[in-house]
Short mmCIF file of C-alpha atoms and ligand atoms in Angstrom, two decimals:
data_model
loop_
_atom_site.label_atom_id
_atom_site.label_comp_id
_atom_site.label_asym_id
_atom_site.label_seq_id
_atom_site.Cartn_x
_atom_site.Cartn_y
_atom_site.Cartn_z
CA UNK A 1 6.23 -13.48 -16.62
CA UNK A 2 3.14 -16.04 -15.91
CA UNK A 3 3.60 -18.00 -12.78
CA UNK A 4 1.29 -20.55 -11.44
CA UNK A 5 -0.34 -18.89 -8.32
CA UNK A 6 -0.07 -22.34 -6.39
CA UNK A 7 3.77 -22.38 -7.30
CA UNK A 8 4.14 -18.94 -6.12
CA UNK A 9 3.04 -19.34 -2.60
CA UNK A 10 4.60 -22.62 -2.26
CA UNK A 11 7.92 -20.19 -3.37
CA UNK A 12 6.48 -17.35 -0.17
CA UNK A 13 6.22 -20.64 1.93
CA UNK A 14 9.65 -21.58 1.85
CA UNK A 15 11.11 -17.72 1.83
CA UNK A 16 9.27 -17.10 5.22
CA UNK A 17 10.50 -20.64 6.52
CA UNK A 18 14.04 -19.62 5.49
CA UNK A 19 13.90 -15.79 6.12
CA UNK A 20 14.87 -15.64 2.55
CA UNK A 21 13.98 -12.03 1.94
CA UNK A 22 16.81 -10.39 0.64
CA UNK A 23 16.71 -13.19 -2.20
CA UNK A 24 13.65 -12.59 -3.39
CA UNK A 25 14.09 -8.57 -3.15
CA UNK A 26 17.41 -9.63 -5.42
CA UNK A 27 15.09 -11.97 -8.00
CA UNK A 28 12.47 -9.32 -7.95
CA UNK A 29 14.94 -6.90 -8.87
CA UNK A 30 17.60 -8.17 -11.60
CA UNK A 31 15.29 -11.46 -12.63
CA UNK A 32 11.99 -10.54 -12.59
CA UNK A 33 12.37 -6.92 -12.84
CA UNK A 34 8.86 -6.35 -11.18
CA UNK A 35 10.18 -3.75 -8.64
CA UNK A 36 12.01 -1.65 -10.91
CA UNK A 37 11.38 1.79 -11.47
CA UNK A 38 9.08 2.58 -14.88
CA UNK A 39 7.53 6.11 -14.84
CA UNK A 40 5.84 6.95 -18.06
CA UNK A 41 2.68 8.93 -16.65
CA UNK A 42 1.63 9.87 -13.28
CA UNK A 43 -0.39 7.14 -11.83
CA UNK A 44 -3.77 7.62 -10.49
CA UNK A 45 -2.90 6.99 -7.25
CA UNK A 46 -0.42 9.66 -6.90
CA UNK A 47 -3.30 12.72 -8.12
CA UNK A 48 -5.66 11.06 -5.89
CA UNK A 49 -3.70 11.86 -2.91
CA UNK A 50 -2.85 15.36 -4.63
CA UNK A 51 -6.74 16.14 -5.34
CA UNK A 52 -7.69 14.85 -1.72
CA UNK A 53 -5.41 17.10 -0.08
CA UNK A 54 -6.09 19.86 -2.39
CA UNK A 55 -7.83 22.43 0.37
CA UNK A 56 -4.63 21.82 2.49
CA UNK A 57 -1.90 24.22 1.99
CA UNK A 58 1.50 22.28 1.78
CA UNK A 59 0.33 19.91 4.40
CA UNK A 60 2.55 18.17 6.77
CA UNK A 61 2.25 14.45 5.77
CA UNK A 62 2.45 10.78 7.49
CA UNK A 63 2.98 8.06 5.17
CA UNK A 64 2.74 4.20 6.47
CA UNK A 65 3.59 1.33 3.80
CA UNK A 66 7.22 3.75 2.02
CA UNK A 67 8.08 0.26 -0.15
CA UNK A 68 11.39 0.56 -2.00
CA UNK A 69 11.85 3.62 -4.31
CA UNK A 70 9.37 6.40 -2.95
CA UNK A 71 8.50 7.10 -6.46
CA UNK A 72 4.79 8.39 -5.34
CA UNK A 73 6.66 10.94 -2.39
CA UNK A 74 9.17 12.39 -4.60
CA UNK A 75 5.94 13.24 -7.19
CA UNK A 76 4.07 14.81 -4.14
CA UNK A 77 6.92 16.63 -2.90
CA UNK A 78 5.59 19.51 -5.33
CA UNK A 79 2.06 19.85 -3.56
CA UNK A 80 2.94 18.62 0.25
CA UNK A 81 5.59 19.86 3.10
CA UNK A 82 7.68 17.65 4.28
CA UNK A 83 6.33 14.13 4.03
CA UNK A 84 7.33 11.32 7.27
CA UNK A 85 7.50 7.78 5.15
CA UNK A 86 7.67 4.78 6.94
CA UNK A 87 7.89 0.99 6.61
CA UNK A 88 8.34 -1.53 8.96
CA UNK A 89 10.90 -2.86 7.26
CA UNK A 90 14.30 -0.98 5.81
CA UNK A 91 13.59 -1.91 2.00
CA UNK A 92 14.68 1.40 0.60
CA UNK A 93 16.82 1.00 -2.43
CA UNK A 94 18.59 4.22 -3.05
CA UNK A 95 19.58 3.44 -6.75
CA UNK A 96 15.49 2.82 -7.38
CA UNK A 97 15.12 6.50 -5.86
CA UNK A 98 17.85 7.89 -7.68
CA UNK A 99 15.85 6.57 -10.63
CA UNK A 100 12.77 7.47 -9.87
CA UNK A 101 13.60 11.28 -9.41
CA UNK A 102 15.72 11.11 -12.75
CA UNK A 103 12.56 9.89 -14.57
CA UNK A 104 10.18 12.07 -12.75
CA UNK A 105 12.29 15.13 -13.79
CA UNK A 106 11.90 14.14 -17.59
CA UNK A 107 8.29 13.75 -17.35
CA UNK A 108 7.73 17.03 -14.84
CA UNK A 109 9.02 20.27 -15.06
CA UNK A 110 8.59 20.97 -11.48
CA UNK A 111 10.56 18.41 -10.92
CA UNK A 112 14.61 18.88 -10.69
CA UNK A 113 17.06 15.94 -10.39
CA UNK A 114 19.13 15.96 -7.46
CA UNK A 115 21.15 12.86 -7.12
CA UNK A 116 20.84 11.14 -3.33
CA UNK A 117 23.91 9.74 -1.90
CA UNK A 118 21.85 8.69 1.50
CA UNK A 119 18.50 9.09 3.16
CA UNK A 120 19.56 12.33 4.94
CA UNK A 121 19.49 13.27 1.01
CA UNK A 122 15.93 12.38 0.19
CA UNK A 123 15.07 14.59 2.75
CA UNK A 124 17.27 17.41 1.96
CA UNK A 125 16.25 17.35 -1.84
CA UNK A 126 12.67 16.02 -1.76
CA UNK A 127 11.52 16.99 1.70
CA UNK A 128 10.70 12.94 2.32
CA UNK A 129 12.01 11.66 6.13
CA UNK A 130 12.54 7.89 5.50
CA UNK A 131 11.99 5.82 8.86
CA UNK A 132 12.71 2.16 8.90
CA UNK A 133 12.28 -0.01 10.54
CA UNK A 134 9.18 1.42 12.22
CA UNK A 135 5.70 0.33 12.50
CA UNK A 136 3.06 2.43 12.79
CA UNK A 137 0.98 1.26 15.49
CA UNK A 138 3.53 2.40 17.63
CA UNK A 139 4.74 5.48 15.82
CA UNK A 140 7.20 7.58 18.37
CA UNK A 141 5.05 10.83 17.32
CA UNK A 142 3.87 13.47 19.25
CA UNK A 143 0.08 13.70 19.18
CA UNK A 144 -1.50 16.06 16.43
CA UNK A 145 2.19 15.94 14.99
CA UNK A 146 0.52 15.99 10.66
CA UNK A 147 -1.97 17.28 9.27
CA UNK A 148 -2.84 14.35 6.97
CA UNK A 149 -1.76 10.82 6.00
CA UNK A 150 -1.79 8.96 2.84
CA UNK A 151 -1.43 5.28 2.14
CA UNK A 152 -0.75 3.49 -1.34
CA UNK A 153 -1.53 -0.29 -1.62
CA UNK A 154 -0.73 -1.34 1.82
CA UNK A 155 -3.48 -1.87 3.86
CA UNK A 156 -4.86 -4.85 1.87
CA UNK A 157 -1.27 -6.56 3.08
CA UNK A 158 -2.41 -5.68 6.87
CA UNK A 159 -4.28 -7.93 8.86
CA UNK A 160 -7.33 -6.35 10.41
CA UNK A 161 -6.86 -6.14 13.79
CA UNK A 162 -4.22 -4.16 13.47
CA UNK A 163 -5.69 -1.97 10.56
CA UNK A 164 -8.08 -0.67 13.76
CA UNK A 165 -4.87 -0.29 16.40
CA UNK A 166 -3.17 1.84 13.04
CA UNK A 167 -6.41 4.10 12.66
CA UNK A 168 -6.49 4.38 16.16
CA UNK A 169 -3.08 5.60 16.10
CA UNK A 170 -3.74 7.62 13.09
CA UNK A 171 -6.40 9.18 15.22
CA UNK A 172 -3.60 10.77 18.03
CA UNK A 173 -1.07 11.85 15.58
CA UNK A 174 -3.02 13.52 13.42
CA UNK A 175 -4.58 16.92 14.01
CA UNK A 176 -8.34 17.98 14.09
CA UNK A 177 -9.95 17.57 11.02
CA UNK A 178 -6.71 16.67 9.41
CA UNK A 179 -7.15 13.79 6.30
CA UNK A 180 -6.49 10.66 5.70
CA UNK A 181 -6.43 9.63 1.71
CA UNK A 182 -5.94 5.73 1.15
CA UNK A 183 -6.16 3.63 -2.19
CA UNK A 184 -6.48 -0.25 -2.05
CA UNK A 185 -6.23 -2.80 -4.33
CA UNK A 186 -8.71 -5.60 -3.53
CA UNK A 187 -7.58 -8.20 -6.25
CA UNK A 188 -6.01 -11.38 -5.64
CA UNK A 189 -2.17 -10.37 -5.96
CA UNK A 190 -1.81 -13.98 -7.45
CA UNK A 191 -3.76 -13.13 -10.12
CA UNK A 192 -1.06 -10.17 -10.90
CA UNK A 193 1.37 -12.81 -12.50
CA UNK A 194 -0.89 -15.72 -12.79
CA UNK A 195 -3.43 -14.58 -16.17
CA UNK A 196 -5.01 -18.24 -15.82
CA UNK A 197 -7.15 -16.95 -12.64
CA UNK A 198 -9.33 -14.22 -12.11
CA UNK A 199 -8.91 -11.09 -10.37
CA UNK A 200 -10.98 -12.10 -7.67
CA UNK A 201 -9.69 -15.64 -7.27
CA UNK A 202 -9.16 -15.65 -3.80
CA UNK A 203 -12.56 -15.28 -2.67
CA UNK A 204 -13.57 -18.62 -3.31
CA UNK A 205 -11.84 -20.10 0.03
CA UNK A 206 -12.66 -20.00 3.36
CA UNK A 207 -10.02 -18.40 5.70
CA UNK A 208 -9.14 -21.57 6.74
CA UNK A 209 -8.64 -23.09 3.59
CA UNK A 210 -6.62 -19.84 2.59
CA UNK A 211 -4.49 -19.69 5.49
CA UNK A 212 -2.06 -22.15 3.64
CA UNK A 213 -1.80 -19.94 0.40
CA UNK A 214 -1.63 -16.86 2.62
CA UNK A 215 2.22 -15.96 3.71
CA UNK A 216 3.95 -13.13 5.94
CA UNK A 217 5.86 -12.08 2.82
CA UNK A 218 2.76 -12.01 0.68
CA UNK A 219 0.13 -11.56 3.13
CA UNK A 220 -3.58 -10.31 1.51
CA UNK A 221 -6.68 -9.94 4.21
CA UNK A 222 -9.10 -10.00 1.37
CA UNK A 223 -11.21 -7.50 3.08
CA UNK A 224 -14.06 -6.06 0.34
CA UNK A 225 -14.44 -2.13 0.53
CA UNK A 226 -17.60 -2.52 2.92
CA UNK A 227 -15.45 -4.64 5.22
CA UNK A 228 -13.24 -1.17 5.40
CA UNK A 229 -16.44 1.35 5.78
CA UNK A 230 -17.58 -0.58 8.74
CA UNK A 231 -14.13 0.03 10.38
CA UNK A 232 -14.13 3.42 9.67
CA UNK A 233 -17.88 3.88 10.93
CA UNK A 234 -17.11 1.83 13.85
CA UNK A 235 -13.72 4.06 14.81
CA UNK A 236 -15.84 7.28 13.85
CA UNK A 237 -13.70 8.34 11.48
CA UNK A 238 -15.68 11.16 8.82
CA UNK A 239 -16.26 9.32 5.60
CA UNK A 240 -15.66 12.38 3.00
CA UNK A 241 -15.24 10.06 -0.09
CA UNK A 242 -15.66 6.08 -0.16
CA UNK A 243 -15.15 5.39 -3.94
CA UNK A 244 -15.35 1.24 -5.11
CA UNK A 245 -14.58 0.69 -8.56
CA UNK A 246 -12.76 -1.40 -11.54
CA UNK A 247 -15.43 -4.22 -10.88
CA UNK A 248 -15.02 -7.68 -12.32
CA UNK A 249 -17.04 -10.99 -12.13
CA UNK A 250 -16.84 -12.84 -8.79
CA UNK A 251 -15.57 -16.87 -8.90
CA UNK A 252 -18.47 -19.34 -9.47
CA UNK A 253 -17.93 -20.37 -6.06
CA UNK A 254 -18.06 -17.94 -3.26
CA UNK A 255 -17.18 -18.19 0.27
CA UNK A 256 -19.76 -17.74 2.18
CA UNK A 257 -18.36 -14.71 4.73
CA UNK A 258 -18.06 -12.88 1.76
CA UNK A 259 -21.64 -10.70 1.02
CA UNK A 260 -22.61 -11.91 -2.45
CA UNK A 261 -25.51 -9.21 -2.19
CA UNK A 262 -23.09 -6.30 -1.35
CA UNK A 263 -22.82 -4.23 -4.50
CA UNK A 264 -19.19 -3.48 -3.70
CA UNK A 265 -17.90 -7.08 -3.35
CA UNK A 266 -16.24 -7.31 -6.68
CA UNK A 267 -14.65 -3.93 -6.43
CA UNK A 268 -10.88 -4.42 -7.33
CA UNK A 269 -9.94 -0.97 -6.18
CA UNK A 270 -11.08 1.59 -3.68
CA UNK A 271 -10.71 5.43 -2.31
CA UNK A 272 -11.21 6.73 0.77
CA UNK A 273 -10.75 9.65 2.18
CA UNK A 274 -11.62 10.51 5.75
CA UNK A 275 -11.29 12.92 8.34
CA UNK A 276 -9.95 12.86 12.00
CA UNK A 277 -12.54 13.94 14.63
CA UNK A 278 -11.57 14.12 18.05
C1 SAM B 301 3.19 -3.10 -0.80
S1 SAM B 301 4.14 -2.24 0.17
C2 SAM B 301 3.86 -0.56 -0.56
C3 SAM B 301 4.44 0.16 -1.22
C4 SAM B 301 4.28 1.73 -1.73
N1 SAM B 301 3.12 2.16 -1.05
C5 SAM B 301 4.07 1.63 -3.19
O1 SAM B 301 3.12 2.10 -3.14
O2 SAM B 301 4.69 1.57 -3.76
C6 SAM B 301 3.50 -2.45 1.94
C7 SAM B 301 4.38 -1.70 2.72
O3 SAM B 301 4.08 -1.89 3.69
C8 SAM B 301 4.73 -1.89 5.19
N2 SAM B 301 4.38 -2.10 6.61
C9 SAM B 301 2.80 -3.00 6.34
N3 SAM B 301 2.37 -3.13 8.01
C10 SAM B 301 2.91 -2.00 8.70
C11 SAM B 301 3.05 -0.81 9.36
N4 SAM B 301 2.27 -1.84 10.69
N5 SAM B 301 4.10 0.15 9.82
C12 SAM B 301 5.08 0.41 9.10
N6 SAM B 301 4.79 -0.22 7.33
C13 SAM B 301 3.88 -1.63 7.26
C14 SAM B 301 5.18 -3.44 4.54
O4 SAM B 301 6.47 -3.46 5.05
C15 SAM B 301 5.30 -2.91 2.88
O5 SAM B 301 6.72 -2.27 2.58
#
């Protein structure tokens, strides 16, 4: 389904105004079906986290930004110890979690399907503890509780100042020399459903102009790969891996706040592997 991005932005505006978040979830599940689970192969981002943590033996892992179906966590349960997965909003859909587990059992010989009747079953069956609503900026975890942290397609939805707070908190709750693996989507998410615009369409607008298209329910920070490099350097994380990839053409007009000459400007995907130094 092609959806004009300006119309979509207008719909998001009214969803925010009237807090129609349940209606949006319903439409995404039953009408557009964009939130439904279809696992035909192991997604690159799941293998990325697995490879990034290959040196850790059954690490105890934190994830922030769980989403609805925990497919990633069910897959990674083969390689990780307990995963604590948190989200600002309690949007978990148990039908979709069961569907993900069922589809994995048909794809991976190591994953057995065990039906889950409630959230406790997810931890019992797959070692995934789901905690929501919970803001990772002020997580109720002891110092050094985790060996590692993962984040998938979440950072691009968080304002820069909150990213800084989150990574300060991660330094506290992850043990010394622990790892953080992050996969980030730098593309304009409106382009995912509007074929008429390019993947970096949003870079033509100034911060002021883009504010009217940017809504709480679909917030995009527009940070580039180089912006994250600067944040992680300033916070003194050791960067073990920094890959920018899937480059596309920038829009003809580029807002001056973006670094035209920076080679990472036009990447639409990024991977970071950071080490916590205390
Ligand atoms: C796009 S979804 C993540 C999807 C999921 N990781 C996946 O790959 O399917 C981003 C999630 O991050 C959550 N989030 C944003 N800020 C957060 C915070 N400070 N603490 C916890 N979760 C947060 C949002 O509620 C949202 O569910």
